[in-house]
XYZ file of C-alpha atoms in Angstrom:
661
model
C 36.758 -93.575 37.553
C 37.488 -96.487 39.884
C 41.121 -96.532 40.031
C 40.952 -92.663 40.502
C 38.326 -92.854 43.225
C 40.406 -95.411 45.553
C 43.629 -93.366 45.006
C 41.961 -90.674 46.336
C 40.192 -92.650 49.920
C 44.065 -93.575 49.720
C 45.448 -89.825 49.376
C 42.771 -88.962 52.086
C 43.847 -91.461 54.724
C 47.399 -90.664 54.504
C 46.693 -86.851 54.367
C 44.652 -87.794 58.099
C 47.639 -89.550 59.270
C 50.117 -87.039 58.704
C 47.912 -84.269 59.512
C 46.013 -81.379 57.239
C 49.242 -78.638 57.528
C 50.075 -79.664 54.179
C 48.567 -78.014 51.454
C 45.916 -80.977 49.181
C 47.078 -82.092 46.156
C 44.912 -82.365 43.422
C 44.484 -86.122 41.577
C 44.564 -86.172 38.337
C 41.947 -88.822 36.011
C 43.650 -92.436 35.669
C 46.832 -93.233 33.330
C 43.937 -94.837 31.022
C 41.796 -91.349 31.016
C 44.704 -89.427 30.385
C 46.515 -91.642 27.953
C 45.592 -90.104 24.721
C 47.042 -86.626 25.683
C 49.039 -86.932 29.006
C 49.640 -82.957 29.242
C 46.882 -80.307 28.765
C 46.854 -76.576 28.671
C 43.784 -75.128 28.887
C 44.352 -71.544 29.643
C 44.354 -70.278 25.768
C 47.246 -67.151 26.259
C 48.842 -67.706 23.214
C 52.332 -65.760 23.539
C 53.088 -63.379 20.244
C 55.887 -63.511 17.952
C 57.264 -60.106 17.790
C 58.097 -60.089 21.433
C 61.189 -62.230 23.122
C 58.755 -62.523 25.956
C 56.179 -63.557 24.472
C 53.730 -60.437 25.378
C 53.201 -62.641 28.020
C 52.799 -61.974 31.779
C 56.556 -62.256 33.710
C 56.862 -65.269 36.449
C 57.216 -62.850 39.447
C 60.834 -63.497 41.558
C 62.478 -65.344 38.538
C 66.782 -64.240 39.169
C 68.677 -65.250 35.864
C 71.928 -65.550 36.267
C 74.533 -66.053 33.693
C 77.336 -69.271 34.974
C 79.320 -68.729 31.341
C 80.185 -66.087 28.909
C 81.719 -67.427 25.826
C 84.664 -65.315 25.188
C 86.818 -66.211 21.867
C 89.573 -63.268 23.157
C 89.674 -64.210 26.664
C 89.329 -67.880 27.447
C 88.517 -68.836 30.909
C 88.032 -72.504 30.965
C 90.922 -74.255 33.164
C 93.067 -76.778 31.815
C 92.556 -74.872 27.835
C 94.270 -72.116 26.071
C 91.339 -71.554 23.585
C 88.066 -69.417 24.083
C 85.511 -72.304 22.720
C 81.969 -70.309 21.780
C 79.647 -73.262 21.432
C 78.466 -74.198 24.477
C 74.908 -76.324 24.877
C 72.932 -78.842 26.714
C 73.452 -78.170 30.443
C 72.709 -80.073 32.693
C 72.330 -79.394 36.634
C 72.229 -81.706 40.153
C 72.518 -80.456 43.798
C 75.020 -82.727 45.854
C 77.514 -82.061 49.125
C 75.327 -78.543 49.493
C 76.953 -77.564 46.530
C 75.455 -77.034 42.538
C 76.850 -79.421 39.558
C 76.633 -78.104 35.945
C 77.867 -79.609 33.119
C 77.664 -78.807 29.712
C 79.074 -79.566 26.156
C 81.508 -77.406 24.373
C 82.603 -76.705 21.311
C 85.008 -74.708 18.965
C 82.644 -72.702 16.995
C 79.270 -74.690 16.104
C 77.336 -77.668 16.784
C 78.110 -81.405 15.812
C 81.709 -80.004 14.214
C 85.107 -81.268 16.140
C 86.592 -81.326 18.900
C 83.915 -81.397 21.776
C 84.358 -81.817 25.310
C 82.286 -81.661 28.599
C 82.847 -78.924 31.096
C 81.664 -78.889 34.870
C 81.459 -75.720 36.724
C 79.907 -75.713 40.889
C 78.389 -73.371 43.031
C 77.337 -73.078 46.572
C 74.424 -70.543 45.932
C 73.174 -71.090 42.642
C 74.223 -67.596 41.483
C 78.530 -67.220 41.739
C 80.000 -70.261 39.618
C 83.275 -71.491 39.393
C 85.541 -71.605 36.626
C 84.847 -74.258 34.581
C 86.892 -77.879 34.010
C 87.363 -80.016 31.558
C 85.784 -83.530 32.929
C 85.235 -85.785 29.466
C 88.165 -84.350 27.674
C 88.937 -84.413 23.449
C 89.102 -88.045 22.273
C 90.611 -89.515 19.085
C 88.622 -91.369 17.174
C 89.766 -94.948 15.230
C 89.135 -94.995 11.716
C 85.380 -94.952 10.696
C 84.803 -96.307 7.446
C 80.790 -96.682 6.798
C 78.139 -96.322 3.635
C 77.256 -93.241 4.571
C 80.870 -91.593 4.940
C 84.633 -92.167 6.083
C 86.550 -90.248 8.612
C 90.305 -90.852 9.098
C 92.014 -92.415 12.308
C 92.685 -89.873 15.051
C 89.849 -87.644 13.768
C 88.733 -85.857 17.034
C 85.263 -86.925 18.433
C 81.916 -85.214 18.753
C 80.008 -85.544 22.163
C 76.489 -85.497 23.157
C 74.340 -84.757 26.260
C 71.009 -86.515 27.036
C 71.997 -86.899 30.490
C 73.978 -85.129 32.690
C 74.072 -86.835 36.718
C 73.172 -89.483 38.338
C 73.209 -89.430 42.902
C 73.360 -93.256 43.459
C 71.679 -94.750 46.651
C 75.071 -95.351 48.083
C 75.818 -91.566 48.050
C 78.212 -91.434 45.055
C 77.975 -88.551 42.565
C 78.485 -89.640 38.891
C 78.749 -87.488 35.695
C 77.995 -88.660 32.062
C 78.665 -87.758 27.872
C 78.582 -89.643 25.092
C 81.428 -90.210 22.620
C 80.348 -90.207 18.977
C 81.152 -88.952 15.611
C 79.474 -86.186 12.976
C 80.297 -86.637 8.848
C 79.790 -83.480 8.459
C 78.427 -80.361 10.560
C 75.016 -81.359 9.224
C 75.291 -85.186 10.475
C 73.946 -85.576 14.018
C 75.625 -87.283 16.493
C 72.930 -88.630 18.217
C 71.218 -91.172 15.723
C 72.822 -94.543 17.444
C 76.123 -94.373 16.000
C 78.991 -93.525 18.263
C 81.515 -95.289 20.356
C 79.000 -95.337 23.684
C 78.565 -94.153 27.313
C 81.016 -93.062 29.932
C 80.856 -92.039 33.708
C 83.377 -90.814 35.981
C 82.671 -90.118 39.594
C 83.103 -86.907 41.410
C 84.149 -86.667 45.119
C 83.440 -84.705 47.362
C 87.408 -83.080 47.934
C 86.644 -82.009 44.036
C 88.742 -84.104 42.505
C 87.558 -86.997 40.136
C 87.726 -90.496 39.476
C 88.946 -92.590 36.317
C 87.372 -92.417 33.207
C 84.691 -95.613 32.297
C 82.631 -96.760 29.488
C 79.385 -97.643 31.293
C 78.231 -98.888 27.996
C 79.627 -99.595 24.777
C 77.607 -99.398 21.210
C 78.868 -102.933 20.577
C 76.432 -103.360 17.906
C 78.777 -100.497 15.832
C 81.765 -102.345 16.681
C 82.971 -100.485 19.682
C 84.224 -102.516 22.908
C 86.720 -102.821 25.529
C 89.313 -103.433 22.515
C 89.073 -100.173 20.483
C 88.524 -97.672 23.083
C 90.510 -95.433 25.011
C 88.837 -95.741 28.372
C 88.381 -98.998 30.430
C 84.810 -100.651 30.989
C 83.556 -100.006 34.603
C 83.893 -103.576 35.632
C 87.506 -103.262 35.697
C 87.262 -100.917 38.578
C 88.436 -101.907 42.007
C 86.385 -99.819 43.088
C 83.066 -101.620 44.954
C 81.231 -98.458 46.117
C 81.594 -97.098 42.257
C 80.858 -100.419 41.126
C 77.254 -100.477 43.019
C 76.904 -96.991 41.982
C 77.529 -97.613 38.202
C 74.983 -101.150 38.838
C 72.532 -98.957 40.190
C 72.508 -96.691 37.395
C 72.310 -99.622 34.781
C 69.321 -100.811 36.975
C 67.580 -97.420 36.870
C 65.214 -97.831 33.834
C 63.615 -94.327 33.778
C 67.387 -92.959 34.322
C 68.419 -94.749 31.504
C 65.905 -94.351 29.150
C 67.364 -90.558 29.012
C 70.260 -92.813 26.881
C 67.930 -94.204 24.049
C 68.313 -91.352 21.584
C 72.522 -91.679 21.426
C 72.431 -95.476 21.977
C 69.535 -97.086 19.672
C 70.640 -100.482 21.545
C 69.681 -103.718 20.128
C 70.682 -105.976 23.045
C 67.519 -105.540 24.725
C 68.966 -103.256 27.064
C 66.241 -101.233 27.079
C 63.651 -104.203 27.314
C 60.386 -102.274 26.799
C 60.540 -99.225 24.638
C 58.131 -96.629 25.335
C 55.766 -96.273 22.817
C 54.365 -99.461 23.131
C 53.752 -101.986 26.022
C 53.811 -104.820 24.082
C 57.291 -104.647 22.511
C 59.777 -103.042 20.883
C 58.529 -102.686 17.502
C 56.261 -99.733 17.549
C 58.768 -97.859 19.084
C 61.423 -98.672 17.081
C 59.245 -97.889 13.510
C 57.667 -95.030 15.348
C 61.175 -92.753 16.369
C 62.524 -93.103 12.676
C 59.192 -91.583 11.441
C 58.221 -89.292 13.761
C 60.119 -86.114 14.399
C 61.571 -85.817 17.713
C 59.767 -88.972 19.111
C 62.191 -90.655 22.043
C 64.711 -87.417 22.042
C 65.673 -85.560 25.175
C 63.298 -87.243 28.057
C 61.938 -85.977 31.017
C 59.682 -87.093 33.338
C 57.716 -86.469 36.919
C 55.513 -88.570 39.102
C 52.246 -87.304 39.591
C 50.088 -87.699 42.859
C 48.878 -91.075 41.817
C 52.424 -92.178 41.274
C 52.003 -92.267 37.736
C 55.155 -91.356 35.533
C 54.851 -89.183 32.843
C 57.576 -88.631 30.147
C 57.859 -86.079 27.895
C 60.346 -85.913 25.073
C 60.850 -83.400 21.757
C 58.420 -81.761 19.898
C 54.964 -82.568 21.653
C 55.462 -86.184 22.467
C 54.820 -87.667 25.970
C 53.356 -90.787 27.254
C 52.770 -92.510 30.460
C 53.924 -95.176 33.033
C 52.412 -97.083 36.054
C 55.933 -98.575 36.906
C 58.389 -96.699 36.638
C 59.756 -96.626 33.279
C 59.226 -100.629 32.372
C 56.231 -100.200 30.264
C 54.855 -97.222 28.242
C 51.556 -96.004 26.949
C 52.285 -95.622 23.573
C 53.531 -92.469 22.621
C 51.173 -89.263 21.573
C 51.189 -85.239 20.950
C 50.530 -83.116 23.429
C 48.780 -80.930 20.982
C 48.240 -77.844 23.070
C 51.800 -77.206 23.722
C 54.038 -75.262 20.773
C 57.377 -76.549 21.304
C 60.323 -75.545 19.014
C 62.075 -78.490 19.302
C 64.150 -77.930 21.703
C 63.715 -79.791 25.254
C 60.753 -79.405 27.461
C 61.468 -79.387 31.287
C 58.870 -81.158 33.231
C 59.224 -81.013 37.510
C 57.160 -81.827 40.312
C 57.934 -78.708 43.330
C 58.630 -78.761 46.367
C 55.179 -77.170 47.226
C 53.233 -80.016 45.734
C 52.259 -78.741 42.352
C 54.295 -78.930 38.901
C 55.747 -77.008 36.555
C 56.497 -76.997 32.442
C 59.487 -75.007 31.288
C 59.922 -74.562 27.264
C 59.502 -72.774 24.281
C 56.063 -71.587 23.590
C 56.260 -70.536 20.160
C 54.262 -70.498 16.855
C 57.276 -71.788 14.501
C 59.649 -74.662 15.102
C 62.888 -72.475 14.453
C 62.828 -69.660 17.052
C 63.568 -70.294 20.264
C 61.465 -67.969 22.385
C 59.856 -67.263 24.727
C 60.769 -69.154 27.507
C 57.898 -69.914 29.199
C 57.030 -71.849 32.747
C 53.125 -73.424 33.103
C 52.014 -74.295 36.113
C 49.640 -77.099 36.993
C 47.817 -78.938 40.175
C 47.968 -82.156 39.147
C 50.340 -82.237 36.247
C 47.983 -83.507 33.772
C 46.210 -80.009 33.366
C 47.843 -76.719 33.291
C 46.110 -73.452 33.525
C 49.005 -70.820 33.873
C 51.744 -69.447 30.992
C 54.291 -66.879 32.468
C 57.228 -65.367 30.298
C 60.792 -66.608 32.568
C 63.018 -64.350 30.818
C 62.192 -62.047 27.498
C 65.708 -60.859 27.579
C 67.680 -62.231 24.526
C 71.428 -60.807 23.882
C 72.669 -61.102 20.343
C 74.142 -63.384 18.804
C 78.098 -62.609 19.343
C 80.016 -65.603 17.502
C 78.418 -67.340 14.325
C 78.051 -71.139 13.614
C 75.600 -73.933 12.285
C 72.783 -74.587 14.083
C 73.152 -71.602 16.722
C 69.382 -70.469 16.546
C 68.695 -67.691 18.725
C 66.813 -67.448 21.954
C 67.060 -69.602 25.344
C 66.866 -73.296 24.944
C 67.127 -77.106 26.343
C 66.082 -76.466 29.451
C 66.727 -78.862 32.091
C 66.121 -78.616 35.830
C 67.238 -81.621 38.580
C 66.704 -84.584 37.753
C 64.003 -86.816 40.461
C 67.150 -88.555 43.065
C 69.310 -85.927 42.257
C 68.795 -83.348 45.142
C 67.026 -80.939 46.169
C 68.338 -77.266 46.903
C 67.441 -75.714 49.691
C 64.113 -73.787 49.716
C 61.288 -74.162 47.202
C 62.482 -72.108 43.995
C 62.308 -74.370 40.985
C 66.298 -74.157 39.238
C 66.487 -74.640 35.692
C 69.810 -74.447 33.646
C 69.757 -73.729 29.851
C 72.005 -72.287 27.155
C 71.155 -68.849 25.397
C 71.588 -68.971 21.589
C 73.585 -71.217 22.111
C 77.066 -69.911 23.316
C 76.411 -69.005 27.234
C 75.484 -71.233 29.630
C 72.476 -69.596 32.348
C 70.438 -70.572 35.343
C 67.084 -69.099 36.174
C 65.807 -69.451 39.662
C 62.210 -69.464 39.627
C 60.065 -68.349 42.766
C 57.506 -71.167 44.296
C 54.799 -70.829 44.274
C 54.611 -69.745 40.501
C 52.370 -66.818 40.056
C 51.993 -63.640 37.789
C 50.211 -60.609 39.992
C 51.133 -59.620 43.638
C 48.423 -58.405 45.823
C 50.885 -56.222 48.310
C 52.166 -52.526 47.536
C 55.979 -52.175 47.246
C 58.020 -50.320 50.298
C 61.716 -51.687 50.141
C 64.592 -50.604 51.057
C 67.428 -53.057 50.968
C 68.741 -52.593 54.769
C 68.684 -56.174 56.712
C 69.352 -58.310 53.412
C 72.255 -60.142 53.014
C 72.266 -61.141 49.509
C 70.064 -60.105 46.248
C 68.819 -63.573 46.335
C 66.955 -62.619 49.180
C 64.677 -60.324 47.216
C 62.357 -63.064 46.378
C 59.676 -61.116 44.597
C 62.460 -58.902 42.173
C 63.055 -60.497 38.918
C 66.891 -59.976 38.109
C 68.681 -60.476 34.605
C 72.198 -60.585 35.373
C 75.124 -61.255 32.898
C 79.038 -61.448 34.397
C 79.691 -58.547 32.947
C 76.384 -56.929 34.087
C 75.882 -57.529 37.823
C 73.625 -56.967 40.367
C 74.579 -56.464 43.891
C 73.947 -54.984 47.638
C 76.216 -52.719 48.481
C 76.950 -50.062 51.053
C 76.537 -46.697 50.945
C 80.009 -45.428 52.341
C 77.958 -41.835 53.521
C 74.938 -43.691 55.626
C 76.427 -47.394 55.354
C 73.147 -48.404 54.794
C 72.061 -50.931 51.818
C 71.905 -50.142 48.613
C 70.793 -51.940 44.766
C 73.704 -51.588 42.568
C 73.365 -52.356 38.937
C 77.389 -52.276 37.178
C 77.540 -52.691 33.064
C 80.710 -53.496 31.718
C 79.149 -55.773 28.520
C 79.295 -54.231 25.155
C 76.821 -56.250 24.107
C 74.271 -56.743 26.752
C 72.510 -54.983 30.326
C 71.797 -55.476 33.511
C 68.281 -55.378 34.630
C 65.972 -55.251 38.085
C 62.141 -55.529 37.933
C 59.171 -55.155 40.322
C 56.163 -56.570 39.987
C 53.412 -54.045 41.883
C 49.638 -54.808 42.562
C 47.858 -54.247 39.181
C 46.572 -50.094 39.080
C 44.977 -47.766 37.365
C 46.322 -45.060 39.130
C 49.367 -45.247 41.299
C 52.274 -43.396 43.004
C 55.662 -44.591 42.366
C 58.781 -43.334 44.319
C 62.142 -44.407 44.310
C 65.729 -43.080 45.014
C 68.168 -42.459 42.430
C 71.955 -42.427 42.224
C 74.235 -42.433 39.171
C 77.746 -43.479 40.722
C 79.739 -43.230 37.586
C 79.053 -43.543 33.983
C 81.735 -42.734 30.831
C 80.163 -43.606 28.005
C 77.103 -45.720 27.019
C 75.061 -48.128 28.856
C 72.279 -44.894 30.431
C 69.860 -46.312 32.835
C 66.208 -46.787 31.309
C 63.348 -46.719 33.698
C 60.440 -47.992 32.677
C 56.387 -48.536 33.990
C 55.003 -51.637 32.038
C 51.796 -53.709 32.326
C 52.036 -57.153 32.587
C 51.738 -57.593 28.867
C 53.593 -55.974 25.825
C 52.813 -51.998 26.994
C 55.577 -49.846 27.956
C 53.674 -46.408 28.549
C 55.947 -44.817 30.644
C 60.034 -44.615 29.762
C 62.624 -42.492 31.463
C 66.092 -42.390 30.324
C 69.174 -41.434 32.785
C 71.894 -40.750 30.048
C 75.130 -38.940 31.804
C 74.072 -35.941 33.008
C 70.709 -35.956 31.587
C 67.130 -36.831 32.488
C 65.015 -37.702 29.453
C 61.199 -38.773 28.909
C 61.565 -40.909 26.090
C 58.471 -40.962 23.944
C 57.935 -41.780 20.249
C 61.731 -41.147 19.773
C 61.356 -37.864 20.037
C 60.748 -36.575 23.825
C 60.368 -33.987 25.900
C 63.170 -31.512 26.489
C 65.405 -33.119 28.932
C 66.452 -32.058 32.210
C 69.770 -31.654 34.368
C 70.598 -34.145 36.230
C 73.606 -34.473 38.918
C 76.048 -36.998 38.870
C 77.141 -38.695 41.789
C 73.909 -37.195 43.579
C 71.196 -38.812 45.204
C 67.857 -38.044 43.450
C 64.210 -38.789 44.768
C 62.339 -39.647 41.983
C 58.089 -39.581 41.846
C 55.512 -40.354 39.188
C 51.932 -39.858 39.876
C 50.520 -42.521 36.924
C 46.951 -42.167 35.782
C 46.314 -45.317 33.447
C 42.421 -44.025 32.402
C 44.071 -40.132 31.239
C 47.140 -42.043 29.382
C 49.406 -39.593 31.824
C 51.594 -39.336 34.393
C 53.386 -36.301 36.540
C 57.171 -36.692 36.799
C 58.751 -34.750 40.029
C 62.588 -34.583 40.406
C 63.709 -34.450 44.731
C 60.428 -32.531 45.429
C 59.825 -30.223 41.991
C 57.404 -31.382 39.838
C 59.612 -31.092 36.494
C 56.912 -32.402 33.997
C 53.291 -32.480 34.076
C 50.187 -34.411 32.056
C 53.140 -36.044 30.110
C 51.185 -38.266 27.575
C 52.010 -42.119 27.507
C 54.046 -43.931 24.564
C 50.815 -45.197 22.908
C 52.237 -48.086 20.880
C 50.419 -50.439 22.735
C 46.861 -49.138 23.907
C 46.956 -49.931 27.999
C 44.587 -49.920 30.922
C 46.684 -50.614 33.933
C 50.378 -50.916 34.916
C 52.019 -53.245 36.886
C 55.838 -53.135 37.456
C 58.876 -51.152 37.151
C 61.925 -52.341 35.504
C 65.847 -50.381 35.900
C 67.897 -51.573 33.164
C 71.048 -50.593 31.941
C 70.603 -50.048 28.492
C 67.795 -49.875 25.651
C 64.653 -52.148 25.836
C 65.591 -55.024 23.594
C 62.323 -56.849 23.771
C 61.089 -56.973 19.593
C 61.934 -59.883 17.739
C 61.752 -57.986 14.546
C 63.742 -54.819 15.642
C 66.422 -57.215 16.841
C 66.826 -59.334 13.786
C 66.525 -56.269 11.344
C 69.380 -54.499 12.480
C 71.453 -57.278 13.221
C 70.408 -60.086 10.465
C 67.745 -62.505 10.833
C 68.129 -66.056 12.415
C 68.448 -68.948 10.262
C 68.600 -73.122 10.205
C 72.463 -72.426 9.708
C 73.128 -69.495 11.711
C 75.756 -67.832 9.574
C 73.769 -64.439 8.561
C 76.004 -62.123 9.891
C 79.666 -62.091 10.813
C 80.873 -62.049 14.479
C 80.416 -59.113 16.772
C 83.377 -56.952 17.170
C 84.916 -56.348 20.273
C 82.392 -58.948 21.712
C 84.934 -60.382 24.136
C 86.410 -57.027 26.024
C 84.827 -55.322 28.811
C 83.664 -51.544 28.206
C 84.424 -48.500 30.993
C 81.773 -49.615 33.421
C 78.242 -47.799 34.931
C 77.379 -47.995 37.910
C 73.647 -46.646 39.344
C 72.430 -47.321 42.993
C 68.960 -47.806 43.782
C 67.329 -47.611 47.029
C 64.030 -46.697 48.992
C 61.355 -48.045 46.233
C 58.117 -47.557 47.295
C 54.793 -47.767 45.311
C 51.535 -47.206 46.386
C 48.418 -48.075 44.455
C 45.756 -44.829 44.353
C 42.153 -45.048 44.317
């Protein structure tokens, strides 16, 4: 404990020097005391596998934006005539006042050539450019190994364990790895392959040449038999400096180990054994996931926490030069996908991963919060909306997965939010903006109109789910020029969703104005009152010209609902009596409507507006559309998934929610 006390004293002295306005950080126990299990989750709340959100409380103020929607019928990739529907392993950075996101793209499934890496940019994290090819298809030389044979000109399989690097001299480098798979079941990241490539992204949007920054020379690849030159041949001195800086950064380059598996001493002391590489090399081959997909952060005592796949972690007190042995975080239950750890702008810490009871299902997507980077005591759902897998392929597991935030040193966007990118069903690319400080409850009543707001991103306490074909925006009502919230839906297999958490209430009055602008077919608007768990006791449905009170699929008689006219809806909710009253434009239209009782609730805490039916039950989705498997080849592609349907548009305004005594 001596080291811990000394660090605490130093921290207090520094705090006195800079002033007490900053939030004091909680110091963890020493590296020696925490090395046996560097991360511990203590809350005890566990997800329910029957729900895509795990039945967990939702983190307040999460906005989910779809960056790229896979489409075989109408491709959008710049420089490509093909619509490729395997998209995965995204990476994120913030540089030159922009977000940069790169991701791996294949024709239809994992580990199957050809593949390439695409790049897209955004100024706000919500609206993204059309992807451009940054690392193209690569023709392999003849490959003849004791494990299999590939003829010359077979296309390479790329792999992603690192995306970007912002160098000390301001250069932005993008990175990728060229490898191969002998079969779709053969991983390209087991030490085979040609090597790692980089290229510069310039401020004007252009790209520098592609170079190999590191060859897999022990596999026989070098300057003489590869298609791109070695970085040292560049005449750009600043580019060379950026490359040398990257190569000397032991934390950043440790992300390469899994694909590289170098035998030349580059990974001078590998994670897992501070005394040498023997432990690491033996453990990696026998311990599933160890050494794969590193993310890391610095604790308040400047100790680095390294997090790998499948519960593995270790600590470093010298920025990655040496590490404590790999150990399992027994209180985490990830799925084999990546875990993202990050220090937040408010000094706290967050983990984003799939906390699950099984290895295969990659849901729910959760965020966990910590004061010191050691003990995590909150678990909240980030998104519980998982669309149908539209295109089939090997290894296309269902769910949001392979989470990556912005690596230390790779930029910090304006604001305090946590930004995370990931793929969904290994076909669509998304980002989530998570409000900081991370919380699952609110204390103030809701009184929300949309005047004075410039963008939906100003709605800090709203949770938004926004596919590209089902956007949410603020629009101007032409009748009185006030702003309203618009939900628009043209997606045949997804929906838009806006959610607002309010104070936990046994009795509450809920008011909102609603208008159906147009809806020719499908995409009925559903309005639900839920608790911060599994309960959905109140379910309203606006389907064309009818307002329905759904309950057990056989609801009360609907009432007429006028299209293209504003309706004022009021609900008086009493969770103690398990009933509610419904008013339509000032008139009591339904009295003492019983709660739906599939899940017992004693309070309510959020309102949901959604342009499609509830999709949170995992068993219902799989029963209708085929259960997921490791191969992902259980059903055919969904018909017409690349074509928009007729739009449905809804406007919402004047949401007022008051807790009643």
